[in-house]
Amino acid sequence: MHDVTVTSNAVDALKLLQECPDYDAVLCNVIMPETSGIDLFRALTRKQLEYAARVIFMTGGAFLPKMEAFLESVDQPVLRNPFKTDKLLQVREDFIQAAN
């Protein structure tokens, strides 16, 4: 069982991650209000590298070529919407096991 914390934007997510370092994984939409998931990932690589390694991206598939190129350039899992809950749970478990 895992606890889930939800934020609606990357700025709030970054603040939470700085205040509470106990998250196993960070599920992050590529496109979010104010700051993109890509920008959040880049901020994490600069400030909290251990969290950058825990990011799982989610996307609806409607993005610019530069976003697709970014996702292909990083070694993070990507869940493409729509996805089933089973897929999310499997990616999460694989991800957490690989981190341990």
PDB file of N, CA and C in Angstrom:
ATOM      1  N   MET A   1       0.845  -1.173   0.000  1.00  0.00           N
ATOM      2  CA  MET A   1       0.000   0.000   0.000  1.00  0.00           C
ATOM      3  C   MET A   1       0.892   1.240   0.000  1.00  0.00           C
ATOM      4  N   HIS A   2       0.458   2.238  -0.749  1.00  0.00           N
ATOM      5  CA  HIS A   2       1.205   3.491  -0.828  1.00  0.00           C
ATOM      6  C   HIS A   2       0.266   4.657  -0.567  1.00  0.00           C
ATOM      7  N   ASP A   3       0.789   5.683   0.050  1.00  0.00           N
ATOM      8  CA  ASP A   3       0.053   6.933   0.187  1.00  0.00           C
ATOM      9  C   ASP A   3       0.289   7.746  -1.072  1.00  0.00           C
ATOM     10  N   VAL A   4      -0.715   8.505  -1.485  1.00  0.00           N
ATOM     11  CA  VAL A   4      -0.624   9.320  -2.691  1.00  0.00           C
ATOM     12  C   VAL A   4      -0.847  10.776  -2.324  1.00  0.00           C
ATOM     13  N   THR A   5       0.007  11.641  -2.831  1.00  0.00           N
ATOM     14  CA  THR A   5      -0.145  13.085  -2.676  1.00  0.00           C
ATOM     15  C   THR A   5      -0.327  13.662  -4.067  1.00  0.00           C
ATOM     16  N   VAL A   6      -1.327  14.505  -4.248  1.00  0.00           N
ATOM     17  CA  VAL A   6      -1.631  15.065  -5.561  1.00  0.00           C
ATOM     18  C   VAL A   6      -1.411  16.568  -5.543  1.00  0.00           C
ATOM     19  N   THR A   7      -0.760  17.066  -6.581  1.00  0.00           N
ATOM     20  CA  THR A   7      -0.663  18.506  -6.801  1.00  0.00           C
ATOM     21  C   THR A   7      -1.109  18.775  -8.226  1.00  0.00           C
ATOM     22  N   SER A   8      -1.516  19.998  -8.501  1.00  0.00           N
ATOM     23  CA  SER A   8      -2.004  20.324  -9.842  1.00  0.00           C
ATOM     24  C   SER A   8      -0.956  21.010 -10.703  1.00  0.00           C
ATOM     25  N   ASN A   9       0.230  21.251 -10.137  1.00  0.00           N
ATOM     26  CA  ASN A   9       1.262  21.904 -10.944  1.00  0.00           C
ATOM     27  C   ASN A   9       2.654  21.542 -10.432  1.00  0.00           C
ATOM     28  N   ALA A  10       3.629  21.776 -11.279  1.00  0.00           N
ATOM     29  CA  ALA A  10       5.010  21.393 -10.983  1.00  0.00           C
ATOM     30  C   ALA A  10       5.622  22.214  -9.859  1.00  0.00           C
ATOM     31  N   VAL A  11       5.230  23.468  -9.738  1.00  0.00           N
ATOM     32  CA  VAL A  11       5.777  24.329  -8.681  1.00  0.00           C
ATOM     33  C   VAL A  11       5.428  23.752  -7.311  1.00  0.00           C
ATOM     34  N   ASP A  12       4.164  23.376  -7.126  1.00  0.00           N
ATOM     35  CA  ASP A  12       3.748  22.778  -5.853  1.00  0.00           C
ATOM     36  C   ASP A  12       4.416  21.419  -5.630  1.00  0.00           C
ATOM     37  N   ALA A  13       4.569  20.647  -6.694  1.00  0.00           N
ATOM     38  CA  ALA A  13       5.222  19.340  -6.569  1.00  0.00           C
ATOM     39  C   ALA A  13       6.670  19.497  -6.125  1.00  0.00           C
ATOM     40  N   LEU A  14       7.374  20.430  -6.719  1.00  0.00           N
ATOM     41  CA  LEU A  14       8.776  20.653  -6.346  1.00  0.00           C
ATOM     42  C   LEU A  14       8.881  21.074  -4.882  1.00  0.00           C
ATOM     43  N   LYS A  15       7.973  21.922  -4.453  1.00  0.00           N
ATOM     44  CA  LYS A  15       7.959  22.369  -3.054  1.00  0.00           C
ATOM     45  C   LYS A  15       7.718  21.183  -2.111  1.00  0.00           C
ATOM     46  N   LEU A  16       6.752  20.337  -2.445  1.00  0.00           N
ATOM     47  CA  LEU A  16       6.475  19.154  -1.620  1.00  0.00           C
ATOM     48  C   LEU A  16       7.673  18.218  -1.548  1.00  0.00           C
ATOM     49  N   LEU A  17       8.323  18.013  -2.669  1.00  0.00           N
ATOM     50  CA  LEU A  17       9.478  17.116  -2.697  1.00  0.00           C
ATOM     51  C   LEU A  17      10.637  17.663  -1.876  1.00  0.00           C
ATOM     52  N   GLN A  18      10.755  18.975  -1.816  1.00  0.00           N
ATOM     53  CA  GLN A  18      11.808  19.581  -1.003  1.00  0.00           C
ATOM     54  C   GLN A  18      11.483  19.467   0.482  1.00  0.00           C
ATOM     55  N   GLU A  19      10.198  19.524   0.822  1.00  0.00           N
ATOM     56  CA  GLU A  19       9.781  19.493   2.228  1.00  0.00           C
ATOM     57  C   GLU A  19       9.692  18.075   2.792  1.00  0.00           C
ATOM     58  N   CYS A  20       9.365  17.110   1.949  1.00  0.00           N
ATOM     59  CA  CYS A  20       9.133  15.743   2.420  1.00  0.00           C
ATOM     60  C   CYS A  20       9.844  14.755   1.500  1.00  0.00           C
ATOM     61  N   PRO A  21      11.005  14.281   1.886  1.00  0.00           N
ATOM     62  CA  PRO A  21      11.808  13.436   1.003  1.00  0.00           C
ATOM     63  C   PRO A  21      11.480  11.942   1.050  1.00  0.00           C
ATOM     64  N   ASP A  22      10.244  11.578   1.338  1.00  0.00           N
ATOM     65  CA  ASP A  22       9.916  10.166   1.535  1.00  0.00           C
ATOM     66  C   ASP A  22       9.114   9.522   0.405  1.00  0.00           C
ATOM     67  N   TYR A  23       9.067  10.113  -0.777  1.00  0.00           N
ATOM     68  CA  TYR A  23       8.279   9.559  -1.876  1.00  0.00           C
ATOM     69  C   TYR A  23       9.072   8.491  -2.623  1.00  0.00           C
ATOM     70  N   ASP A  24       8.414   7.357  -2.914  1.00  0.00           N
ATOM     71  CA  ASP A  24       9.050   6.281  -3.671  1.00  0.00           C
ATOM     72  C   ASP A  24       9.093   6.582  -5.163  1.00  0.00           C
ATOM     73  N   ALA A  25       8.057   7.260  -5.653  1.00  0.00           N
ATOM     74  CA  ALA A  25       7.957   7.557  -7.079  1.00  0.00           C
ATOM     75  C   ALA A  25       7.232   8.882  -7.263  1.00  0.00           C
ATOM     76  N   VAL A  26       7.484   9.513  -8.398  1.00  0.00           N
ATOM     77  CA  VAL A  26       6.841  10.781  -8.741  1.00  0.00           C
ATOM     78  C   VAL A  26       6.189  10.592 -10.105  1.00  0.00           C
ATOM     79  N   LEU A  27       4.857  10.490 -10.136  1.00  0.00           N
ATOM     80  CA  LEU A  27       4.133  10.410 -11.395  1.00  0.00           C
ATOM     81  C   LEU A  27       3.873  11.827 -11.867  1.00  0.00           C
ATOM     82  N   CYS A  28       4.268  12.115 -13.072  1.00  0.00           N
ATOM     83  CA  CYS A  28       4.294  13.495 -13.528  1.00  0.00           C
ATOM     84  C   CYS A  28       3.750  13.606 -14.950  1.00  0.00           C
ATOM     85  N   ASN A  29       2.720  14.419 -15.137  1.00  0.00           N
ATOM     86  CA  ASN A  29       2.258  14.710 -16.489  1.00  0.00           C
ATOM     87  C   ASN A  29       3.304  15.527 -17.217  1.00  0.00           C
ATOM     88  N   VAL A  30       3.439  15.289 -18.506  1.00  0.00           N
ATOM     89  CA  VAL A  30       4.379  16.069 -19.303  1.00  0.00           C
ATOM     90  C   VAL A  30       3.883  17.507 -19.417  1.00  0.00           C
ATOM     91  N   ILE A  31       2.585  17.670 -19.667  1.00  0.00           N
ATOM     92  CA  ILE A  31       2.004  19.004 -19.808  1.00  0.00           C
ATOM     93  C   ILE A  31       1.179  19.304 -18.562  1.00  0.00           C
ATOM     94  N   MET A  32       1.567  20.365 -17.850  1.00  0.00           N
ATOM     95  CA  MET A  32       0.869  20.801 -16.641  1.00  0.00           C
ATOM     96  C   MET A  32       0.764  22.319 -16.649  1.00  0.00           C
ATOM     97  N   PRO A  33      -0.138  22.869 -15.834  1.00  0.00           N
ATOM     98  CA  PRO A  33      -0.235  24.327 -15.741  1.00  0.00           C
ATOM     99  C   PRO A  33       1.056  24.942 -15.199  1.00  0.00           C
ATOM    100  N   GLU A  34       1.365  26.103 -15.637  1.00  0.00           N
ATOM    101  CA  GLU A  34       2.487  26.922 -15.163  1.00  0.00           C
ATOM    102  C   GLU A  34       3.847  26.389 -15.585  1.00  0.00           C
ATOM    103  N   THR A  35       4.213  25.200 -15.148  1.00  0.00           N
ATOM    104  CA  THR A  35       5.524  24.626 -15.428  1.00  0.00           C
ATOM    105  C   THR A  35       5.318  23.206 -15.938  1.00  0.00           C
ATOM    106  N   SER A  36       6.002  22.828 -16.993  1.00  0.00           N
ATOM    107  CA  SER A  36       5.806  21.492 -17.567  1.00  0.00           C
ATOM    108  C   SER A  36       6.461  20.415 -16.705  1.00  0.00           C
ATOM    109  N   GLY A  37       6.049  19.186 -16.941  1.00  0.00           N
ATOM    110  CA  GLY A  37       6.693  18.064 -16.273  1.00  0.00           C
ATOM    111  C   GLY A  37       8.164  17.953 -16.645  1.00  0.00           C
ATOM    112  N   ILE A  38       8.489  18.362 -17.860  1.00  0.00           N
ATOM    113  CA  ILE A  38       9.888  18.373 -18.296  1.00  0.00           C
ATOM    114  C   ILE A  38      10.679  19.373 -17.466  1.00  0.00           C
ATOM    115  N   ASP A  39      10.103  20.551 -17.240  1.00  0.00           N
ATOM    116  CA  ASP A  39      10.778  21.557 -16.409  1.00  0.00           C
ATOM    117  C   ASP A  39      10.935  21.068 -14.974  1.00  0.00           C
ATOM    118  N   LEU A  40       9.924  20.379 -14.457  1.00  0.00           N
ATOM    119  CA  LEU A  40      10.029  19.807 -13.112  1.00  0.00           C
ATOM    120  C   LEU A  40      11.181  18.801 -13.066  1.00  0.00           C
ATOM    121  N   PHE A  41      11.259  17.934 -14.049  1.00  0.00           N
ATOM    122  CA  PHE A  41      12.330  16.937 -14.098  1.00  0.00           C
ATOM    123  C   PHE A  41      13.697  17.617 -14.137  1.00  0.00           C
ATOM    124  N   ARG A  42      13.818  18.639 -14.951  1.00  0.00           N
ATOM    125  CA  ARG A  42      15.095  19.359 -15.039  1.00  0.00           C
ATOM    126  C   ARG A  42      15.448  20.023 -13.708  1.00  0.00           C
ATOM    127  N   ALA A  43      14.453  20.592 -13.037  1.00  0.00           N
ATOM    128  CA  ALA A  43      14.702  21.203 -11.723  1.00  0.00           C
ATOM    129  C   ALA A  43      15.158  20.140 -10.729  1.00  0.00           C
ATOM    130  N   LEU A  44      14.547  18.975 -10.794  1.00  0.00           N
ATOM    131  CA  LEU A  44      14.941  17.891  -9.893  1.00  0.00           C
ATOM    132  C   LEU A  44      16.360  17.418 -10.184  1.00  0.00           C
ATOM    133  N   THR A  45      16.756  17.394 -11.445  1.00  0.00           N
ATOM    134  CA  THR A  45      18.125  16.968 -11.750  1.00  0.00           C
ATOM    135  C   THR A  45      19.147  17.967 -11.224  1.00  0.00           C
ATOM    136  N   ARG A  46      18.732  19.224 -11.094  1.00  0.00           N
ATOM    137  CA  ARG A  46      19.643  20.241 -10.550  1.00  0.00           C
ATOM    138  C   ARG A  46      19.638  20.268  -9.023  1.00  0.00           C
ATOM    139  N   LYS A  47      18.464  20.046  -8.416  1.00  0.00           N
ATOM    140  CA  LYS A  47      18.322  20.254  -6.975  1.00  0.00           C
ATOM    141  C   LYS A  47      18.231  18.967  -6.166  1.00  0.00           C
ATOM    142  N   GLN A  48      17.560  17.968  -6.696  1.00  0.00           N
ATOM    143  CA  GLN A  48      17.304  16.733  -5.949  1.00  0.00           C
ATOM    144  C   GLN A  48      17.434  15.538  -6.885  1.00  0.00           C
ATOM    145  N   LEU A  49      18.652  15.204  -7.207  1.00  0.00           N
ATOM    146  CA  LEU A  49      18.906  14.159  -8.194  1.00  0.00           C
ATOM    147  C   LEU A  49      18.238  12.835  -7.842  1.00  0.00           C
ATOM    148  N   GLU A  50      18.139  12.526  -6.556  1.00  0.00           N
ATOM    149  CA  GLU A  50      17.513  11.259  -6.170  1.00  0.00           C
ATOM    150  C   GLU A  50      16.053  11.208  -6.590  1.00  0.00           C
ATOM    151  N   TYR A  51      15.363  12.351  -6.621  1.00  0.00           N
ATOM    152  CA  TYR A  51      13.976  12.380  -7.083  1.00  0.00           C
ATOM    153  C   TYR A  51      13.875  12.345  -8.592  1.00  0.00           C
ATOM    154  N   ALA A  52      14.812  12.913  -9.296  1.00  0.00           N
ATOM    155  CA  ALA A  52      14.786  12.851 -10.761  1.00  0.00           C
ATOM    156  C   ALA A  52      14.764  11.395 -11.215  1.00  0.00           C
ATOM    157  N   ALA A  53      15.488  10.554 -10.518  1.00  0.00           N
ATOM    158  CA  ALA A  53      15.531   9.130 -10.864  1.00  0.00           C
ATOM    159  C   ALA A  53      14.215   8.420 -10.564  1.00  0.00           C
ATOM    160  N   ARG A  54      13.330   9.035  -9.803  1.00  0.00           N
ATOM    161  CA  ARG A  54      12.058   8.414  -9.405  1.00  0.00           C
ATOM    162  C   ARG A  54      10.871   8.875 -10.248  1.00  0.00           C
ATOM    163  N   VAL A  55      11.106   9.700 -11.262  1.00  0.00           N
ATOM    164  CA  VAL A  55      10.017  10.256 -12.065  1.00  0.00           C
ATOM    165  C   VAL A  55       9.502   9.232 -13.073  1.00  0.00           C
ATOM    166  N   ILE A  56       8.181   9.111 -13.126  1.00  0.00           N
ATOM    167  CA  ILE A  56       7.477   8.349 -14.151  1.00  0.00           C
ATOM    168  C   ILE A  56       6.607   9.360 -14.885  1.00  0.00           C
ATOM    169  N   PHE A  57       6.849   9.547 -16.166  1.00  0.00           N
ATOM    170  CA  PHE A  57       6.077  10.517 -16.940  1.00  0.00           C
ATOM    171  C   PHE A  57       4.769   9.910 -17.425  1.00  0.00           C
ATOM    172  N   MET A  58       3.734  10.756 -17.510  1.00  0.00           N
ATOM    173  CA  MET A  58       2.449  10.396 -18.105  1.00  0.00           C
ATOM    174  C   MET A  58       2.156  11.424 -19.186  1.00  0.00           C
ATOM    175  N   THR A  59       1.554  10.962 -20.284  1.00  0.00           N
ATOM    176  CA  THR A  59       1.213  11.892 -21.346  1.00  0.00           C
ATOM    177  C   THR A  59       0.020  11.392 -22.143  1.00  0.00           C
ATOM    178  N   GLY A  60      -0.757  12.335 -22.619  1.00  0.00           N
ATOM    179  CA  GLY A  60      -1.887  12.030 -23.488  1.00  0.00           C
ATOM    180  C   GLY A  60      -1.476  11.892 -24.938  1.00  0.00           C
ATOM    181  N   GLY A  61      -0.216  12.134 -25.214  1.00  0.00           N
ATOM    182  CA  GLY A  61       0.285  11.974 -26.566  1.00  0.00           C
ATOM    183  C   GLY A  61       0.191  13.219 -27.419  1.00  0.00           C
ATOM    184  N   ALA A  62      -0.395  14.283 -26.903  1.00  0.00           N
ATOM    185  CA  ALA A  62      -0.517  15.523 -27.674  1.00  0.00           C
ATOM    186  C   ALA A  62       0.598  16.464 -27.262  1.00  0.00           C
ATOM    187  N   PHE A  63       1.753  16.314 -27.887  1.00  0.00           N
ATOM    188  CA  PHE A  63       2.848  17.194 -27.523  1.00  0.00           C
ATOM    189  C   PHE A  63       3.707  17.533 -28.728  1.00  0.00           C
ATOM    190  N   LEU A  64       4.571  18.457 -28.533  1.00  0.00           N
ATOM    191  CA  LEU A  64       5.460  18.939 -29.576  1.00  0.00           C
ATOM    192  C   LEU A  64       6.603  17.957 -29.816  1.00  0.00           C
ATOM    193  N   PRO A  65       7.204  18.002 -31.006  1.00  0.00           N
ATOM    194  CA  PRO A  65       8.348  17.124 -31.279  1.00  0.00           C
ATOM    195  C   PRO A  65       9.468  17.263 -30.242  1.00  0.00           C
ATOM    196  N   LYS A  66       9.663  18.472 -29.705  1.00  0.00           N
ATOM    197  CA  LYS A  66      10.727  18.637 -28.704  1.00  0.00           C
ATOM    198  C   LYS A  66      10.407  17.866 -27.424  1.00  0.00           C
ATOM    199  N   MET A  67       9.114  17.743 -27.088  1.00  0.00           N
ATOM    200  CA  MET A  67       8.729  16.961 -25.913  1.00  0.00           C
ATOM    201  C   MET A  67       8.978  15.473 -26.149  1.00  0.00           C
ATOM    202  N   GLU A  68       8.626  15.001 -27.330  1.00  0.00           N
ATOM    203  CA  GLU A  68       8.877  13.597 -27.672  1.00  0.00           C
ATOM    204  C   GLU A  68      10.373  13.308 -27.652  1.00  0.00           C
ATOM    205  N   ALA A  69      11.167  14.219 -28.199  1.00  0.00           N
ATOM    206  CA  ALA A  69      12.626  14.041 -28.208  1.00  0.00           C
ATOM    207  C   ALA A  69      13.169  13.990 -26.787  1.00  0.00           C
ATOM    208  N   PHE A  70      12.625  14.833 -25.913  1.00  0.00           N
ATOM    209  CA  PHE A  70      13.061  14.816 -24.515  1.00  0.00           C
ATOM    210  C   PHE A  70      12.756  13.463 -23.880  1.00  0.00           C
ATOM    211  N   LEU A  71      11.524  12.982 -24.046  1.00  0.00           N
ATOM    212  CA  LEU A  71      11.139  11.709 -23.436  1.00  0.00           C
ATOM    213  C   LEU A  71      11.998  10.559 -23.946  1.00  0.00           C
ATOM    214  N   GLU A  72      12.396  10.624 -25.196  1.00  0.00           N
ATOM    215  CA  GLU A  72      13.265   9.589 -25.749  1.00  0.00           C
ATOM    216  C   GLU A  72      14.697   9.718 -25.237  1.00  0.00           C
ATOM    217  N   SER A  73      15.071  10.917 -24.787  1.00  0.00           N
ATOM    218  CA  SER A  73      16.456  11.153 -24.356  1.00  0.00           C
ATOM    219  C   SER A  73      16.718  10.788 -22.897  1.00  0.00           C
ATOM    220  N   VAL A  74      15.662  10.614 -22.112  1.00  0.00           N
ATOM    221  CA  VAL A  74      15.840  10.286 -20.698  1.00  0.00           C
ATOM    222  C   VAL A  74      15.476   8.821 -20.465  1.00  0.00           C
ATOM    223  N   ASP A  75      15.969   8.286 -19.390  1.00  0.00           N
ATOM    224  CA  ASP A  75      15.751   6.874 -19.079  1.00  0.00           C
ATOM    225  C   ASP A  75      14.644   6.713 -18.045  1.00  0.00           C
ATOM    226  N   GLN A  76      13.539   7.408 -18.265  1.00  0.00           N
ATOM    227  CA  GLN A  76      12.410   7.354 -17.337  1.00  0.00           C
ATOM    228  C   GLN A  76      11.249   6.636 -18.012  1.00  0.00           C
ATOM    229  N   PRO A  77      10.461   5.888 -17.249  1.00  0.00           N
ATOM    230  CA  PRO A  77       9.271   5.257 -17.823  1.00  0.00           C
ATOM    231  C   PRO A  77       8.274   6.318 -18.281  1.00  0.00           C
ATOM    232  N   VAL A  78       7.529   5.989 -19.336  1.00  0.00           N
ATOM    233  CA  VAL A  78       6.493   6.886 -19.849  1.00  0.00           C
ATOM    234  C   VAL A  78       5.204   6.085 -19.993  1.00  0.00           C
ATOM    235  N   LEU A  79       4.162   6.531 -19.318  1.00  0.00           N
ATOM    236  CA  LEU A  79       2.827   5.951 -19.465  1.00  0.00           C
ATOM    237  C   LEU A  79       2.057   6.835 -20.435  1.00  0.00           C
ATOM    238  N   ARG A  80       1.560   6.239 -21.499  1.00  0.00           N
ATOM    239  CA  ARG A  80       0.829   7.014 -22.502  1.00  0.00           C
ATOM    240  C   ARG A  80      -0.665   6.802 -22.293  1.00  0.00           C
ATOM    241  N   ASN A  81      -1.384   7.917 -22.102  1.00  0.00           N
ATOM    242  CA  ASN A  81      -2.833   7.870 -21.902  1.00  0.00           C
ATOM    243  C   ASN A  81      -3.518   7.480 -23.202  1.00  0.00           C
ATOM    244  N   PRO A  82      -4.608   6.769 -23.137  1.00  0.00           N
ATOM    245  CA  PRO A  82      -5.159   6.197 -21.911  1.00  0.00           C
ATOM    246  C   PRO A  82      -4.406   4.916 -21.530  1.00  0.00           C
ATOM    247  N   PHE A  83      -4.209   4.734 -20.257  1.00  0.00           N
ATOM    248  CA  PHE A  83      -3.596   3.491 -19.787  1.00  0.00           C
ATOM    249  C   PHE A  83      -4.481   2.906 -18.698  1.00  0.00           C
ATOM    250  N   LYS A  84      -4.404   1.613 -18.557  1.00  0.00           N
ATOM    251  CA  LYS A  84      -5.209   0.915 -17.549  1.00  0.00           C
ATOM    252  C   LYS A  84      -4.486   0.932 -16.206  1.00  0.00           C
ATOM    253  N   THR A  85      -5.256   0.849 -15.150  1.00  0.00           N
ATOM    254  CA  THR A  85      -4.705   0.853 -13.799  1.00  0.00           C
ATOM    255  C   THR A  85      -3.662  -0.250 -13.628  1.00  0.00           C
ATOM    256  N   ASP A  86      -3.922  -1.408 -14.221  1.00  0.00           N
ATOM    257  CA  ASP A  86      -2.958  -2.515 -14.117  1.00  0.00           C
ATOM    258  C   ASP A  86      -1.592  -2.116 -14.657  1.00  0.00           C
ATOM    259  N   LYS A  87      -1.567  -1.365 -15.748  1.00  0.00           N
ATOM    260  CA  LYS A  87      -0.302  -0.915 -16.335  1.00  0.00           C
ATOM    261  C   LYS A  87       0.417   0.032 -15.381  1.00  0.00           C
ATOM    262  N   LEU A  88      -0.320   0.955 -14.789  1.00  0.00           N
ATOM    263  CA  LEU A  88       0.259   1.884 -13.818  1.00  0.00           C
ATOM    264  C   LEU A  88       0.848   1.117 -12.638  1.00  0.00           C
ATOM    265  N   LEU A  89       0.097   0.185 -12.100  1.00  0.00           N
ATOM    266  CA  LEU A  89       0.572  -0.587 -10.951  1.00  0.00           C
ATOM    267  C   LEU A  89       1.812  -1.400 -11.301  1.00  0.00           C
ATOM    268  N   GLN A  90       1.839  -1.980 -12.497  1.00  0.00           N
ATOM    269  CA  GLN A  90       3.000  -2.771 -12.908  1.00  0.00           C
ATOM    270  C   GLN A  90       4.234  -1.890 -13.084  1.00  0.00           C
ATOM    271  N   VAL A  91       4.078  -0.737 -13.732  1.00  0.00           N
ATOM    272  CA  VAL A  91       5.204   0.185 -13.913  1.00  0.00           C
ATOM    273  C   VAL A  91       5.707   0.663 -12.560  1.00  0.00           C
ATOM    274  N   ARG A  92       4.783   1.000 -11.676  1.00  0.00           N
ATOM    275  CA  ARG A  92       5.171   1.458 -10.344  1.00  0.00           C
ATOM    276  C   ARG A  92       5.962   0.391  -9.598  1.00  0.00           C
ATOM    277  N   GLU A  93       5.472  -0.840  -9.601  1.00  0.00           N
ATOM    278  CA  GLU A  93       6.161  -1.915  -8.886  1.00  0.00           C
ATOM    279  C   GLU A  93       7.526  -2.220  -9.501  1.00  0.00           C
ATOM    280  N   ASP A  94       7.589  -2.279 -10.825  1.00  0.00           N
ATOM    281  CA  ASP A  94       8.879  -2.505 -11.499  1.00  0.00           C
ATOM    282  C   ASP A  94       9.860  -1.400 -11.142  1.00  0.00           C
ATOM    283  N   PHE A  95       9.351  -0.197 -11.134  1.00  0.00           N
ATOM    284  CA  PHE A  95      10.163   0.987 -10.864  1.00  0.00           C
ATOM    285  C   PHE A  95      10.716   0.960  -9.438  1.00  0.00           C
ATOM    286  N   ILE A  96       9.860   0.671  -8.478  1.00  0.00           N
ATOM    287  CA  ILE A  96      10.273   0.646  -7.075  1.00  0.00           C
ATOM    288  C   ILE A  96      11.246  -0.509  -6.824  1.00  0.00           C
ATOM    289  N   GLN A  97      10.982  -1.671  -7.417  1.00  0.00           N
ATOM    290  CA  GLN A  97      11.896  -2.808  -7.254  1.00  0.00           C
ATOM    291  C   GLN A  97      13.264  -2.509  -7.851  1.00  0.00           C
ATOM    292  N   ALA A  98      13.290  -1.854  -8.996  1.00  0.00           N
ATOM    293  CA  ALA A  98      14.568  -1.509  -9.630  1.00  0.00           C
ATOM    294  C   ALA A  98      15.356  -0.517  -8.787  1.00  0.00           C
ATOM    295  N   ALA A  99      14.651   0.348  -8.069  1.00  0.00           N
ATOM    296  CA  ALA A  99      15.313   1.354  -7.232  1.00  0.00           C
ATOM    297  C   ALA A  99      15.916   0.734  -5.972  1.00  0.00           C
ATOM    298  N   ASN A 100      15.368  -0.389  -5.534  1.00  0.00           N
ATOM    299  CA  ASN A 100      15.853  -1.034  -4.303  1.00  0.00           C
ATOM    300  C   ASN A 100      16.917  -1.990  -4.590  1.00  0.00           C
TER     301      ASN A 100
END
